[in-house]
Amino acid sequence: MALSSGAAGAILIATSLYQLRDAVSGAFAGEIEMGSMGRAKRRLLMASGRVGLAARAIVFALVGYFLLRTAIDYEPSRAVGVDGALAHLHHEPLGQWLLGLVAAGLLAFAVYSVLEGAYRRL
């Protein structure tokens, strides 16, 4: 159990770093028909993609961290999913503000997902 939790945690952290790189570089827009969008939609797609992918990366990194910590401590009862990771975040100093920022970021990811669904190259 500890090895698989540790591997899953490491994979989630690596995935979150990849997503964060995509968010910062804007590489996520490579598969989207940007030419068929107006300027306002392009700006909305880029802004919501950057913020949304960064927020999703933070959530993945939190879950990965808790899985990795579970493997290191070998306490399977401490393993948490997305809900548990966000609950831990809530109890930290400034946790309510951080949770609000993550929630806003995930709403931005929803906006990005709708735009991506409408304009993605097939």
PDB file of C-alpha atoms in Angstrom:
ATOM      1  CA  MET A   1       0.000   0.000   0.000  1.00  0.00           C
ATOM      2  CA  ALA A   2       2.740   2.475   0.924  1.00  0.00           C
ATOM      3  CA  LEU A   3       4.601   2.038  -2.355  1.00  0.00           C
ATOM      4  CA  SER A   4       1.483   2.445  -4.487  1.00  0.00           C
ATOM      5  CA  SER A   5       0.350   5.500  -2.486  1.00  0.00           C
ATOM      6  CA  GLY A   6       3.803   7.002  -2.842  1.00  0.00           C
ATOM      7  CA  ALA A   7       3.875   6.352  -6.584  1.00  0.00           C
ATOM      8  CA  ALA A   8       0.384   7.789  -7.027  1.00  0.00           C
ATOM      9  CA  GLY A   9       1.363  10.856  -5.008  1.00  0.00           C
ATOM     10  CA  ALA A  10       4.527  11.390  -7.035  1.00  0.00           C
ATOM     11  CA  ILE A  11       2.585  11.003 -10.303  1.00  0.00           C
ATOM     12  CA  LEU A  12      -0.027  13.526  -9.166  1.00  0.00           C
ATOM     13  CA  ILE A  13       2.646  16.025  -8.167  1.00  0.00           C
ATOM     14  CA  ALA A  14       4.440  15.563 -11.503  1.00  0.00           C
ATOM     15  CA  THR A  15       1.115  15.970 -13.327  1.00  0.00           C
ATOM     16  CA  SER A  16       0.411  19.162 -11.411  1.00  0.00           C
ATOM     17  CA  LEU A  17       3.819  20.568 -12.377  1.00  0.00           C
ATOM     18  CA  TYR A  18       3.109  19.755 -16.042  1.00  0.00           C
ATOM     19  CA  GLN A  19      -0.283  21.462 -15.823  1.00  0.00           C
ATOM     20  CA  LEU A  20       1.267  24.478 -14.132  1.00  0.00           C
ATOM     21  CA  ARG A  21       3.826  24.715 -16.957  1.00  0.00           C
ATOM     22  CA  ASP A  22       0.979  24.558 -19.485  1.00  0.00           C
ATOM     23  CA  ALA A  23      -0.912  27.263 -17.605  1.00  0.00           C
ATOM     24  CA  VAL A  24       2.044  29.629 -17.481  1.00  0.00           C
ATOM     25  CA  SER A  25       3.213  29.053 -21.070  1.00  0.00           C
ATOM     26  CA  GLY A  26      -0.253  29.024 -22.639  1.00  0.00           C
ATOM     27  CA  ALA A  27       0.549  25.747 -24.414  1.00  0.00           C
ATOM     28  CA  PHE A  28      -2.972  24.511 -23.651  1.00  0.00           C
ATOM     29  CA  ALA A  29      -4.251  26.710 -26.492  1.00  0.00           C
ATOM     30  CA  GLY A  30      -2.383  24.679 -29.123  1.00  0.00           C
ATOM     31  CA  GLU A  31      -5.331  22.377 -29.770  1.00  0.00           C
ATOM     32  CA  ILE A  32      -7.945  25.121 -29.990  1.00  0.00           C
ATOM     33  CA  GLU A  33      -9.233  26.858 -33.135  1.00  0.00           C
ATOM     34  CA  MET A  34      -8.286  30.362 -32.066  1.00  0.00           C
ATOM     35  CA  GLY A  35      -8.908  31.818 -35.537  1.00  0.00           C
ATOM     36  CA  SER A  36     -12.638  31.149 -35.353  1.00  0.00           C
ATOM     37  CA  MET A  37     -12.996  33.113 -32.098  1.00  0.00           C
ATOM     38  CA  GLY A  38     -13.454  36.795 -31.601  1.00  0.00           C
ATOM     39  CA  ARG A  39     -10.860  38.788 -29.659  1.00  0.00           C
ATOM     40  CA  ALA A  40     -12.939  38.817 -26.463  1.00  0.00           C
ATOM     41  CA  LYS A  41     -13.409  35.028 -26.507  1.00  0.00           C
ATOM     42  CA  ARG A  42      -9.689  34.470 -27.137  1.00  0.00           C
ATOM     43  CA  ARG A  43      -8.835  36.669 -24.162  1.00  0.00           C
ATOM     44  CA  LEU A  44     -11.422  34.879 -22.003  1.00  0.00           C
ATOM     45  CA  LEU A  45     -10.118  31.472 -23.084  1.00  0.00           C
ATOM     46  CA  MET A  46      -6.507  32.387 -22.320  1.00  0.00           C
ATOM     47  CA  ALA A  47      -7.286  33.999 -18.958  1.00  0.00           C
ATOM     48  CA  SER A  48      -9.633  31.248 -17.789  1.00  0.00           C
ATOM     49  CA  GLY A  49      -7.233  28.571 -19.050  1.00  0.00           C
ATOM     50  CA  ARG A  50      -4.255  30.030 -17.223  1.00  0.00           C
ATOM     51  CA  VAL A  51      -6.126  30.563 -13.952  1.00  0.00           C
ATOM     52  CA  GLY A  52      -8.181  27.370 -14.189  1.00  0.00           C
ATOM     53  CA  LEU A  53      -5.307  25.043 -15.049  1.00  0.00           C
ATOM     54  CA  ALA A  54      -3.209  26.572 -12.275  1.00  0.00           C
ATOM     55  CA  ALA A  55      -6.033  26.003  -9.769  1.00  0.00           C
ATOM     56  CA  ARG A  56      -6.467  22.397 -10.914  1.00  0.00           C
ATOM     57  CA  ALA A  57      -2.700  21.911 -10.623  1.00  0.00           C
ATOM     58  CA  ILE A  58      -2.821  23.156  -7.031  1.00  0.00           C
ATOM     59  CA  VAL A  59      -5.590  20.694  -6.175  1.00  0.00           C
ATOM     60  CA  PHE A  60      -3.689  17.817  -7.820  1.00  0.00           C
ATOM     61  CA  ALA A  61      -0.513  18.806  -5.965  1.00  0.00           C
ATOM     62  CA  LEU A  62      -2.364  18.860  -2.630  1.00  0.00           C
ATOM     63  CA  VAL A  63      -3.810  15.397  -3.178  1.00  0.00           C
ATOM     64  CA  GLY A  64      -0.402  14.143  -4.340  1.00  0.00           C
ATOM     65  CA  TYR A  65       1.260  15.616  -1.272  1.00  0.00           C
ATOM     66  CA  PHE A  66      -1.182  13.883   1.085  1.00  0.00           C
ATOM     67  CA  LEU A  67      -0.763  10.555  -0.737  1.00  0.00           C
ATOM     68  CA  LEU A  68       3.005  10.892  -0.576  1.00  0.00           C
ATOM     69  CA  ARG A  69       2.856  11.781   3.109  1.00  0.00           C
ATOM     70  CA  THR A  70       0.627   8.765   3.722  1.00  0.00           C
ATOM     71  CA  ALA A  71       3.200   6.515   2.053  1.00  0.00           C
ATOM     72  CA  ILE A  72       6.107   7.987   4.006  1.00  0.00           C
ATOM     73  CA  ASP A  73       4.319   7.833   7.363  1.00  0.00           C
ATOM     74  CA  TYR A  74       2.685   4.520   6.425  1.00  0.00           C
ATOM     75  CA  GLU A  75      -0.644   5.600   7.840  1.00  0.00           C
ATOM     76  CA  PRO A  76      -3.252   4.541   5.257  1.00  0.00           C
ATOM     77  CA  SER A  77      -6.020   6.132   7.316  1.00  0.00           C
ATOM     78  CA  ARG A  78      -4.534   9.554   6.526  1.00  0.00           C
ATOM     79  CA  ALA A  79      -4.933   9.202   2.759  1.00  0.00           C
ATOM     80  CA  VAL A  80      -7.333  11.797   1.374  1.00  0.00           C
ATOM     81  CA  GLY A  81      -8.916  12.639  -1.935  1.00  0.00           C
ATOM     82  CA  VAL A  82      -9.820  16.021  -3.333  1.00  0.00           C
ATOM     83  CA  ASP A  83     -12.409  16.678  -0.625  1.00  0.00           C
ATOM     84  CA  GLY A  84      -9.979  15.802   2.155  1.00  0.00           C
ATOM     85  CA  ALA A  85      -7.185  17.903   0.663  1.00  0.00           C
ATOM     86  CA  LEU A  86      -9.484  20.914   0.415  1.00  0.00           C
ATOM     87  CA  ALA A  87     -10.736  20.293   3.966  1.00  0.00           C
ATOM     88  CA  HIS A  88      -7.110  20.327   5.198  1.00  0.00           C
ATOM     89  CA  LEU A  89      -6.554  23.560   3.312  1.00  0.00           C
ATOM     90  CA  HIS A  90      -9.616  25.063   5.011  1.00  0.00           C
ATOM     91  CA  HIS A  91      -8.081  24.482   8.463  1.00  0.00           C
ATOM     92  CA  GLU A  92      -4.779  26.198   7.673  1.00  0.00           C
ATOM     93  CA  PRO A  93      -4.052  29.845   8.508  1.00  0.00           C
ATOM     94  CA  LEU A  94      -5.797  31.918   5.849  1.00  0.00           C
ATOM     95  CA  GLY A  95      -7.330  28.637   4.701  1.00  0.00           C
ATOM     96  CA  GLN A  96     -10.740  30.104   3.990  1.00  0.00           C
ATOM     97  CA  TRP A  97      -9.188  32.704   1.705  1.00  0.00           C
ATOM     98  CA  LEU A  98      -7.028  30.094  -0.019  1.00  0.00           C
ATOM     99  CA  LEU A  99     -10.037  27.831  -0.452  1.00  0.00           C
ATOM    100  CA  GLY A 100     -11.978  30.730  -1.951  1.00  0.00           C
ATOM    101  CA  LEU A 101      -9.161  31.415  -4.404  1.00  0.00           C
ATOM    102  CA  VAL A 102      -9.007  27.744  -5.395  1.00  0.00           C
ATOM    103  CA  ALA A 103     -12.799  27.700  -5.827  1.00  0.00           C
ATOM    104  CA  ALA A 104     -12.648  30.777  -8.054  1.00  0.00           C
ATOM    105  CA  GLY A 105      -9.854  29.138 -10.023  1.00  0.00           C
ATOM    106  CA  LEU A 106     -11.903  25.983 -10.491  1.00  0.00           C
ATOM    107  CA  LEU A 107     -14.811  28.106 -11.731  1.00  0.00           C
ATOM    108  CA  ALA A 108     -12.386  29.641 -14.223  1.00  0.00           C
ATOM    109  CA  PHE A 109     -11.442  26.096 -15.249  1.00  0.00           C
ATOM    110  CA  ALA A 110     -15.128  25.404 -15.897  1.00  0.00           C
ATOM    111  CA  VAL A 111     -15.332  28.458 -18.185  1.00  0.00           C
ATOM    112  CA  TYR A 112     -12.180  27.308 -19.983  1.00  0.00           C
ATOM    113  CA  SER A 113     -13.604  23.793 -20.370  1.00  0.00           C
ATOM    114  CA  VAL A 114     -16.799  25.115 -21.993  1.00  0.00           C
ATOM    115  CA  LEU A 115     -14.799  27.229 -24.442  1.00  0.00           C
ATOM    116  CA  GLU A 116     -12.398  24.380 -25.137  1.00  0.00           C
ATOM    117  CA  GLY A 117     -15.318  22.060 -25.832  1.00  0.00           C
ATOM    118  CA  ALA A 118     -16.778  24.490 -28.337  1.00  0.00           C
ATOM    119  CA  TYR A 119     -13.538  25.320 -30.183  1.00  0.00           C
ATOM    120  CA  ARG A 120     -11.223  22.308 -29.829  1.00  0.00           C
ATOM    121  CA  ARG A 121      -9.672  20.924 -33.018  1.00  0.00           C
ATOM    122  CA  LEU A 122     -10.924  17.440 -33.741  1.00  0.00           C
TER     123      LEU A 122
END
